[in-house]
CSV table of C-alpha atoms in Angstrom, one decimal:
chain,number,residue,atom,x,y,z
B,225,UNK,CA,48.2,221.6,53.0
B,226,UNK,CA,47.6,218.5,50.9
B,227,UNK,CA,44.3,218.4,49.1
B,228,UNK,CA,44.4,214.5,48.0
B,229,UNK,CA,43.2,214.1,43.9
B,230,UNK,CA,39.6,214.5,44.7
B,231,UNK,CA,39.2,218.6,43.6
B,232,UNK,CA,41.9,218.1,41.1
B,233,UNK,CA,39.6,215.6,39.1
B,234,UNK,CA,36.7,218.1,39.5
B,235,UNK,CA,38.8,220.4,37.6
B,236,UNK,CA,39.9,218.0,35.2
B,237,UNK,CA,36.0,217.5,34.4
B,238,UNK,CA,35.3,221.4,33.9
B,239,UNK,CA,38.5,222.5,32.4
B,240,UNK,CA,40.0,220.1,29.9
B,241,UNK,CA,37.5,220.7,27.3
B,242,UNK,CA,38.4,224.6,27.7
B,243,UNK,CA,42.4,224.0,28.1
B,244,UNK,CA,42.4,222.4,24.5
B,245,UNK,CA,40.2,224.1,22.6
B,246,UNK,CA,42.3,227.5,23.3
B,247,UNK,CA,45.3,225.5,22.5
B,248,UNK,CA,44.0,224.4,19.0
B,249,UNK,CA,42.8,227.8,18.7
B,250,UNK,CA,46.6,228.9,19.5
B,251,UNK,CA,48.6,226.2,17.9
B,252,UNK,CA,45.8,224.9,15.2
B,253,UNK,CA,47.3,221.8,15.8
B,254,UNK,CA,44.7,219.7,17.5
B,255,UNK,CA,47.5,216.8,18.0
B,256,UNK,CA,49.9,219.1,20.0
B,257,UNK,CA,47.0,220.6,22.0
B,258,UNK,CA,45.7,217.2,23.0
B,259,UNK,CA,49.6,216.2,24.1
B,260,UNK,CA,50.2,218.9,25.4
B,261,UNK,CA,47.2,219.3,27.7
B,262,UNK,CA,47.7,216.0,28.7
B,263,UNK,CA,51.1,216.9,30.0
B,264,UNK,CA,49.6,219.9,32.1
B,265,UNK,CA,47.5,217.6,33.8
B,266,UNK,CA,49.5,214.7,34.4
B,267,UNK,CA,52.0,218.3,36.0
B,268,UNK,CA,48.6,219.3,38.4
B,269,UNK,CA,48.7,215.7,39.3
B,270,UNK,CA,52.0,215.8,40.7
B,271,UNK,CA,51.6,218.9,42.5
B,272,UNK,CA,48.3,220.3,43.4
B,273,UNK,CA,47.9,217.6,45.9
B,274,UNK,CA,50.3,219.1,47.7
B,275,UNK,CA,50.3,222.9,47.4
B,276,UNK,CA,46.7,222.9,46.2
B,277,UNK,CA,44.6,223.8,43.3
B,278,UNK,CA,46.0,227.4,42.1
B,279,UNK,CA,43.1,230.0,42.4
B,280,UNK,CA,42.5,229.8,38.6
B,281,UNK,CA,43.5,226.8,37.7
B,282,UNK,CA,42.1,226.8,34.2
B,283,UNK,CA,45.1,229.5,33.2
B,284,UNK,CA,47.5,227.4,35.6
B,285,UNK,CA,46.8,224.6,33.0
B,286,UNK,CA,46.8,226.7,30.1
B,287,UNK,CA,49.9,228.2,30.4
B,288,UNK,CA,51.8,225.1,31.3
B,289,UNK,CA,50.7,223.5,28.3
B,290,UNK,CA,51.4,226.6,26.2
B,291,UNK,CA,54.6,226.1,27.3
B,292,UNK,CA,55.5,222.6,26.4
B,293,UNK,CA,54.1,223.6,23.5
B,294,UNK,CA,56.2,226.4,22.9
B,295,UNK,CA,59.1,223.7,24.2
B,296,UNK,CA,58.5,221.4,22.2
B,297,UNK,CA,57.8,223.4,19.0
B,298,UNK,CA,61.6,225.1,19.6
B,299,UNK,CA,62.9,221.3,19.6
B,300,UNK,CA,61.4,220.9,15.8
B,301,UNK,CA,64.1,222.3,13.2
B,302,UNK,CA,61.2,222.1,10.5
B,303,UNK,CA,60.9,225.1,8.8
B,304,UNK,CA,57.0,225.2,9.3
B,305,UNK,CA,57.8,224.4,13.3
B,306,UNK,CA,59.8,227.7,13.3
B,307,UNK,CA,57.4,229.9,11.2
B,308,UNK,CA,54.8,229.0,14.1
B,309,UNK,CA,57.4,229.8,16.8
B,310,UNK,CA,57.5,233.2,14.8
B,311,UNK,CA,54.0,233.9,14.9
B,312,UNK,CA,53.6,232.8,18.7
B,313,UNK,CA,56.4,235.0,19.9
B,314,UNK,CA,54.2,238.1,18.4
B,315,UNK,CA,52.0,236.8,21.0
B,316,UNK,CA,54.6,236.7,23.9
B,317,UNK,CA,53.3,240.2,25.3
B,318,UNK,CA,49.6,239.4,25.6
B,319,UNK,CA,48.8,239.1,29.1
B,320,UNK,CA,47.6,235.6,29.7
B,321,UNK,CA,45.0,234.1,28.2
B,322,UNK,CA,42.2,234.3,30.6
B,323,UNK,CA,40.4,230.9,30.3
B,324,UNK,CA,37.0,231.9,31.5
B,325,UNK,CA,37.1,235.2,29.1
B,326,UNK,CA,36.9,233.3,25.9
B,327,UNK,CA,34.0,231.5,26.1
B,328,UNK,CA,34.0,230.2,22.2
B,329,UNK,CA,36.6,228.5,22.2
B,330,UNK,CA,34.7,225.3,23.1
B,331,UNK,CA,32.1,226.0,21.0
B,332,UNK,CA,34.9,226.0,18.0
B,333,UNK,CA,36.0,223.0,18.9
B,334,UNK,CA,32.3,221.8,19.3
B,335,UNK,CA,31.5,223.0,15.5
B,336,UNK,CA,35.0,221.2,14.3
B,337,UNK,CA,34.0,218.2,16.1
B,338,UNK,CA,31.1,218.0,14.9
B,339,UNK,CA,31.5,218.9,11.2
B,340,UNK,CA,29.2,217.5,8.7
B,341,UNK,CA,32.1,215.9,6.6
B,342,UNK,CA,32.7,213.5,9.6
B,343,UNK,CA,30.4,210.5,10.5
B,344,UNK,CA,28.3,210.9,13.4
B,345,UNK,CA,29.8,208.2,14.9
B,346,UNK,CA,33.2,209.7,14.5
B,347,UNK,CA,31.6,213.3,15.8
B,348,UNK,CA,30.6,211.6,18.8
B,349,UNK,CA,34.5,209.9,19.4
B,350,UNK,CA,36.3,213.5,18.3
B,351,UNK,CA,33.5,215.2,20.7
B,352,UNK,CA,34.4,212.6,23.9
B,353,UNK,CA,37.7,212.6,23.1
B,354,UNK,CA,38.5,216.5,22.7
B,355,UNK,CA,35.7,217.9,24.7
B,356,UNK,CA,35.3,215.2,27.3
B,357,UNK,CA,38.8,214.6,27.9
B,358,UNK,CA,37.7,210.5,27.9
B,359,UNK,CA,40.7,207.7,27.1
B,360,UNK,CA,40.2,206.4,23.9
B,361,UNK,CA,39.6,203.0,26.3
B,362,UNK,CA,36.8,204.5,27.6
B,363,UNK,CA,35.4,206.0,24.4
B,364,UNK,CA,36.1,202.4,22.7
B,365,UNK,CA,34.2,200.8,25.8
B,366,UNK,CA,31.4,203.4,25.7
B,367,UNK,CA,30.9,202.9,22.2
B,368,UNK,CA,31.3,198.6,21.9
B,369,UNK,CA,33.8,198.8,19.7
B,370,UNK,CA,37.5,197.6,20.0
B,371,UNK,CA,40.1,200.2,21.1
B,372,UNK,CA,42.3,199.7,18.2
B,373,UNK,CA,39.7,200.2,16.0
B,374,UNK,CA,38.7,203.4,18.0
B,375,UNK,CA,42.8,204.6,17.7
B,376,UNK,CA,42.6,204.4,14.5
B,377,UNK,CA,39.1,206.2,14.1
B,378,UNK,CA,39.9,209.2,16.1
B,379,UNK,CA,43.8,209.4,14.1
B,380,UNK,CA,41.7,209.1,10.6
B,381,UNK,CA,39.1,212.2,11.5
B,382,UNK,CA,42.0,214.3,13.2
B,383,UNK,CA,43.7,213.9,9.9
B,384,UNK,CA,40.8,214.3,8.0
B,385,UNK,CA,40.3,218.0,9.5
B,386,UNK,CA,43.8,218.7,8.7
B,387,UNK,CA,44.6,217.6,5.4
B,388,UNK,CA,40.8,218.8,4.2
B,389,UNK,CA,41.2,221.7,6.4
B,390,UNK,CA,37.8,221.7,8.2
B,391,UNK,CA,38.0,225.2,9.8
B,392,UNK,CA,38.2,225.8,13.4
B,393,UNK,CA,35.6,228.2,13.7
B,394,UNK,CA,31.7,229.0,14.8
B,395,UNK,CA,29.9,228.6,11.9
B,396,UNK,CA,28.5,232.1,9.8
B,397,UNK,CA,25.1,233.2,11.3
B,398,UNK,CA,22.9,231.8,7.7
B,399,UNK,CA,25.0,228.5,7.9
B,400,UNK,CA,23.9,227.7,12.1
B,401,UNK,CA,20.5,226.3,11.7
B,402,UNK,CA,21.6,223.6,9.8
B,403,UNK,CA,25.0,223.0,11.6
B,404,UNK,CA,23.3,223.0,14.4
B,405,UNK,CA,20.8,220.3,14.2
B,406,UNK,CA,23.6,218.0,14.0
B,407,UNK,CA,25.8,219.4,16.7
B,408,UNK,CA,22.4,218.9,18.8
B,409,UNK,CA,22.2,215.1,17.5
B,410,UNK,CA,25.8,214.3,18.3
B,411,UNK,CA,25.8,215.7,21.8
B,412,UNK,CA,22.7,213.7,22.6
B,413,UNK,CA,24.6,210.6,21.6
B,414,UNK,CA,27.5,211.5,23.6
B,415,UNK,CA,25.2,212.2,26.6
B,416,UNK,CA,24.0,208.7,26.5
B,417,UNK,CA,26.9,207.0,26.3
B,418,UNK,CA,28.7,209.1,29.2
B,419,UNK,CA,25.7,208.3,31.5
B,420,UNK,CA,24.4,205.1,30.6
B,421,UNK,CA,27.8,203.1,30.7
B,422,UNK,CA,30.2,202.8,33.9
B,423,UNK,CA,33.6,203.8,33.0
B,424,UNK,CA,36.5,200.6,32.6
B,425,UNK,CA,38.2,200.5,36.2
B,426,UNK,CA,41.9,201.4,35.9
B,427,UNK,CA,44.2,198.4,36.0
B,428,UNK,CA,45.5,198.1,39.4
B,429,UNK,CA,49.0,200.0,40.4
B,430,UNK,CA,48.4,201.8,36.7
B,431,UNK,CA,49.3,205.6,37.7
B,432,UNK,CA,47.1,207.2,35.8
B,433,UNK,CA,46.1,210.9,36.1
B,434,UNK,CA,42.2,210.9,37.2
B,435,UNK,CA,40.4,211.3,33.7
B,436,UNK,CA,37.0,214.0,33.1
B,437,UNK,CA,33.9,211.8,31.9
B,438,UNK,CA,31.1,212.8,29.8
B,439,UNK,CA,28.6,213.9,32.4
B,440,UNK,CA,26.1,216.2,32.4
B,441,UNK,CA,27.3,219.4,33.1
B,442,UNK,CA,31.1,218.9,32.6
B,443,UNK,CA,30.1,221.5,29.7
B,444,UNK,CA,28.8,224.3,32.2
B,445,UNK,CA,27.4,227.3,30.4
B,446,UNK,CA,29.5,225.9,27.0
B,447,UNK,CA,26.9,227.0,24.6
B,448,UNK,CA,27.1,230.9,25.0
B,449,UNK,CA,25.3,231.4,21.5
B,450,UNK,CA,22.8,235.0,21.9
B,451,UNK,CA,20.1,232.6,20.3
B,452,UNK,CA,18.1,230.5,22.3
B,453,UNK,CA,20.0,227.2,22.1
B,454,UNK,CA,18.9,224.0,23.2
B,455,UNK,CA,22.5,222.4,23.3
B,456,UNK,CA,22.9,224.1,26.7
B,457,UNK,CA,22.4,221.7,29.4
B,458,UNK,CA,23.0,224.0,32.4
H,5,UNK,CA,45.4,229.0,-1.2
H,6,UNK,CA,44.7,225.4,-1.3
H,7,UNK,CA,43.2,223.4,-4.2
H,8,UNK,CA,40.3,220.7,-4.3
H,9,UNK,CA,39.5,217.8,-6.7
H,10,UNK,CA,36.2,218.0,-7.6
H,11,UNK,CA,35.2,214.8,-8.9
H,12,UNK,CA,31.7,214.4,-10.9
H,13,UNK,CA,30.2,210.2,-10.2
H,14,UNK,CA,27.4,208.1,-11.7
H,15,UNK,CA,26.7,204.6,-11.9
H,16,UNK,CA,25.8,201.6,-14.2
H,17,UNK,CA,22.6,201.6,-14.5
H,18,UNK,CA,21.7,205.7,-13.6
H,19,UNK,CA,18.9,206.1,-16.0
H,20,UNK,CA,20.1,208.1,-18.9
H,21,UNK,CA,19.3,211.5,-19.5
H,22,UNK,CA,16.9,212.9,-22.3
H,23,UNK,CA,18.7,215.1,-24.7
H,24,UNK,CA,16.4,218.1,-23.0
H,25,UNK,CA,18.0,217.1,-19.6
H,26,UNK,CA,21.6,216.6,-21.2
H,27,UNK,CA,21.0,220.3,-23.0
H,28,UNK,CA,20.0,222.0,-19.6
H,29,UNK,CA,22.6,220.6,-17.8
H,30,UNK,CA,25.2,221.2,-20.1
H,31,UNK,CA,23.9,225.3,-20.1
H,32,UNK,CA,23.9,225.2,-16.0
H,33,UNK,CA,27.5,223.4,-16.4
H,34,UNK,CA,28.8,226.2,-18.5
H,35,UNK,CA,27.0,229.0,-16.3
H,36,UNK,CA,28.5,227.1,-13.2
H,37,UNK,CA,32.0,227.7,-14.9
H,38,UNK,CA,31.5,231.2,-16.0
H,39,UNK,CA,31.0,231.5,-12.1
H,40,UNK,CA,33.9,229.8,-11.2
H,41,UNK,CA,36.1,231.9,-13.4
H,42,UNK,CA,34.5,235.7,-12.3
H,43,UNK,CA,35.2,234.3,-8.4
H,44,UNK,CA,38.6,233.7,-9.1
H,45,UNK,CA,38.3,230.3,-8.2
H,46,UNK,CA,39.0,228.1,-11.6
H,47,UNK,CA,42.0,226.3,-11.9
H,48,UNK,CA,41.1,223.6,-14.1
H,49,UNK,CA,38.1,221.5,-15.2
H,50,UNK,CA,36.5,219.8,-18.2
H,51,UNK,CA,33.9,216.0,-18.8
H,52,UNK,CA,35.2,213.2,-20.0
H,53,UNK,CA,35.0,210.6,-22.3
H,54,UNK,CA,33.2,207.4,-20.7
H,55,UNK,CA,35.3,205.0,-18.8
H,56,UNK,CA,35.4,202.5,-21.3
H,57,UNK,CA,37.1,204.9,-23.9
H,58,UNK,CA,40.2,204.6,-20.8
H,59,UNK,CA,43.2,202.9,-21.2
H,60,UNK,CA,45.5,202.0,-18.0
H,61,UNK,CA,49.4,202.2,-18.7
H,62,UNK,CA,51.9,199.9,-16.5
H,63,UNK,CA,55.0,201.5,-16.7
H,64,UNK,CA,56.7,199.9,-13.4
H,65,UNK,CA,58.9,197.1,-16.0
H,66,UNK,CA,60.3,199.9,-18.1
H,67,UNK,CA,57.8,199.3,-21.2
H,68,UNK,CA,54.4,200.5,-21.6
H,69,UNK,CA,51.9,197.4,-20.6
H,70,UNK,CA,48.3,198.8,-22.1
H,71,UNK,CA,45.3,197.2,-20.8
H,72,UNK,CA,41.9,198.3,-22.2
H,73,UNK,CA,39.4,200.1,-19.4
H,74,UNK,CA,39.3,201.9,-16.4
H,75,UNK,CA,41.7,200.8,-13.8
H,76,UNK,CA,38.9,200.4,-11.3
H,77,UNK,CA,36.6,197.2,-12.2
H,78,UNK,CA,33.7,199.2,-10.1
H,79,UNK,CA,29.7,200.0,-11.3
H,80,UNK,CA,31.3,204.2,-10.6
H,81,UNK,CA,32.6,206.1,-12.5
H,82,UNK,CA,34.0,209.8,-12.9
H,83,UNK,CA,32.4,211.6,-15.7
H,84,UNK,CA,34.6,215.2,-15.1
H,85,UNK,CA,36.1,217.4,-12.8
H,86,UNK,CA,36.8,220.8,-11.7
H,87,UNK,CA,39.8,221.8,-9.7
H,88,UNK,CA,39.2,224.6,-7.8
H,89,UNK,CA,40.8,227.3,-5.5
H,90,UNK,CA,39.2,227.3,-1.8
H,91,UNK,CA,40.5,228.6,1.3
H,92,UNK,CA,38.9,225.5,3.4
H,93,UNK,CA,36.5,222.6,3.2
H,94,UNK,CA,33.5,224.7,3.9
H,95,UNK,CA,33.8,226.5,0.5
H,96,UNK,CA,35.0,223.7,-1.5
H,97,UNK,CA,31.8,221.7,-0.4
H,98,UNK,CA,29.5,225.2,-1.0
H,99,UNK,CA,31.5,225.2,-4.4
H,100,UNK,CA,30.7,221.2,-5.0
H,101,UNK,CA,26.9,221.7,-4.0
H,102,UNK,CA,26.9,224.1,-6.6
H,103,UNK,CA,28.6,222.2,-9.5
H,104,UNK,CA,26.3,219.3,-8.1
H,105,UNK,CA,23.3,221.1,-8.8
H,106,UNK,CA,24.4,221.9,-12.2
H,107,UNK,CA,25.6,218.4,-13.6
H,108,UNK,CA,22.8,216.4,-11.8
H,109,UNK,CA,25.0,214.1,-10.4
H,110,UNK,CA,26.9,213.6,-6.7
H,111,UNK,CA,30.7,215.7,-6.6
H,112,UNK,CA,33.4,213.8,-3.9
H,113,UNK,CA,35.8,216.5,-3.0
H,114,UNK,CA,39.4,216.1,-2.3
H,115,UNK,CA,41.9,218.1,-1.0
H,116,UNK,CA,45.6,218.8,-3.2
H,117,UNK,CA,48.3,217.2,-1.0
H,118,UNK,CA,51.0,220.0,-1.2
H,119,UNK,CA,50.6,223.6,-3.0
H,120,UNK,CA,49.7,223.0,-7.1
């Protein structure tokens, strides 16, 4: 039964954002999570519109990237490639992640994003590019500038959080207050932008895989905090 | 665990301090570093000489070309530096915010490129 791209986009929208952030939290590589991700999806391209989106397609995604990652990781002779490969295979004999039962993980990513020793501007590129899933086309368009200066933006702050070792983490209870105002300002500003500008049209006969956008609600339920939080938008 | 540079800045023209202003901050300095050394976290720190006591040294031709300064013609300039021992940004900055405090004066920190 073919299903055409139409659902497979709709899950693009509500499950990249969750697919990578448990991958950086897995790998701590936010580089190989974002490839890799993109590889599961461009894989669900190919196939769901034929045999249909999997029941959970959240793990479906998951697990296929986890494996390129694992792939791909094995094909690096570094030594720190194979220390990792050791720590993952302690993993091996967890029973799959299940997406929906980590609900921080986006969050993390969320905090990371939106770290105070990055610009705001370059919280709200990280934020549309890891969270939203958007091209860094479309987060150049969305923001006026030029895409090469946007490239080069979003490779500066990913190796920023690396070299400075921003953590991946929720921030400690006394430290939320303040990190959250600015999580609160960033997502506001990436609100507008996904809303208020059309997305570039793809050129014609490109075959790209159908991309998430910055919608309202492509974060359902992301903000699953005990206190009253106003980043929820759902 | 990972080390951080940080580096203590001012300006031409920062309005100097008092000698009561240079005495307190020199007593939170040295409280700041007794800190530093009961966390475990000191590797290496100490103030410097003003930048125009510097000298920059060319070595690239084999001899030693001298010129007299700082290497950076700029109005900033680093007064001292601590290096510390953090595990990750967040506590180098909560570690800079503190040395901040005690020398009066904005702290940039960097991270050590490979394990010193």
């Amino acid at each position: 039964m073919t299903v055409g791209l139409e659902p497979v986009e709709r899950v693009f929208r509500e499950e990249y954002g969750r697919v990578v952030a448990g991958l950086v939290r897995r790998f701590g590589d936010i580089d190989l999570a974002e490839e890799v991700t993109q590889e599961a999806f461009l894989e669900a391209t190919r196939r769901w519109p034929e045999s249909g989106v999997p029941p959970n397609p959240g793990a479906w995604l998951t697990t296929t990237a986890r494996n390129r990652a694992i792939d791909r990781l094995r094909r690096e002779s570094t030594r720190d490639a194979r220390h990792r490969q050791a720590a993952m295979l302690d993993q091996f004999d967890e029973p799959p992640d299940a997406v929906s039962s980590i609900p921080d993980e986006r969050l993390r990513l969320m905090f990371t994003c939106c770290h105070p020793a990055l610009a705001r501007d370059t919280q709200v590129a990280l934020t549309l590019r890891l969270l939203g899933g958007l091209t860094v086309e479309e987060i150049a368009h969305a923001l006026l500038v030029e895409e090469a200066a946007m490239a080069k933006r979003l490779t500066r702050a990913k190796a920023k959080i690396k070299a400075a070792r921003i953590p991946y983490r929720v921030p400690p209870d006394h430290e939320l207050p303040g990190r959250l105002a600015g999580v609160r300002a960033t997502l506001y500003l990436v609100f507008n932008e996904g809303t208020c500008r059309p997305a570039p049209r793809p050129r014609s006969g490109s075959p790209c895989p159908p991309r998430p956008s910055a919608r309202p609600g492509c974060w359902p339920g992301s903000c699953r905090t005990s206190r009253r939080c106003s980043v929820c938008w759902r | 665990m990972p080390k951080y540079l940080l580096s203590v800045w001012s300006r031409e023209g920062d309005p100097t301090p008092s000698n009561e202003e240079m005495q307190a901050m020199f007593a939170d300095v040295g409280r700041f570093n007794e800190e530093l050394h009961q966390e475990g976290v000191w590797v290496f720190a100490g103030g410097l000489h003003p930048a125009d006591t510097a000298t920059v040294v060319d070595g690239r031709g084999g001899d030693a070309v001298t010129t007299d300064g700082p290497f950076a013609e700029s109005k900033e300039h680093m007064g001292g530096f601590w290096i510390v021992s953090a595990a990750d940004l967040d506590a180098a900055i909560e570690l800079a915010r503190r040395g901040s405090l005690a020398c009066r004066r904005p702290v940039e920190v960097r991270p050590f490129a490979d394990d010193v």
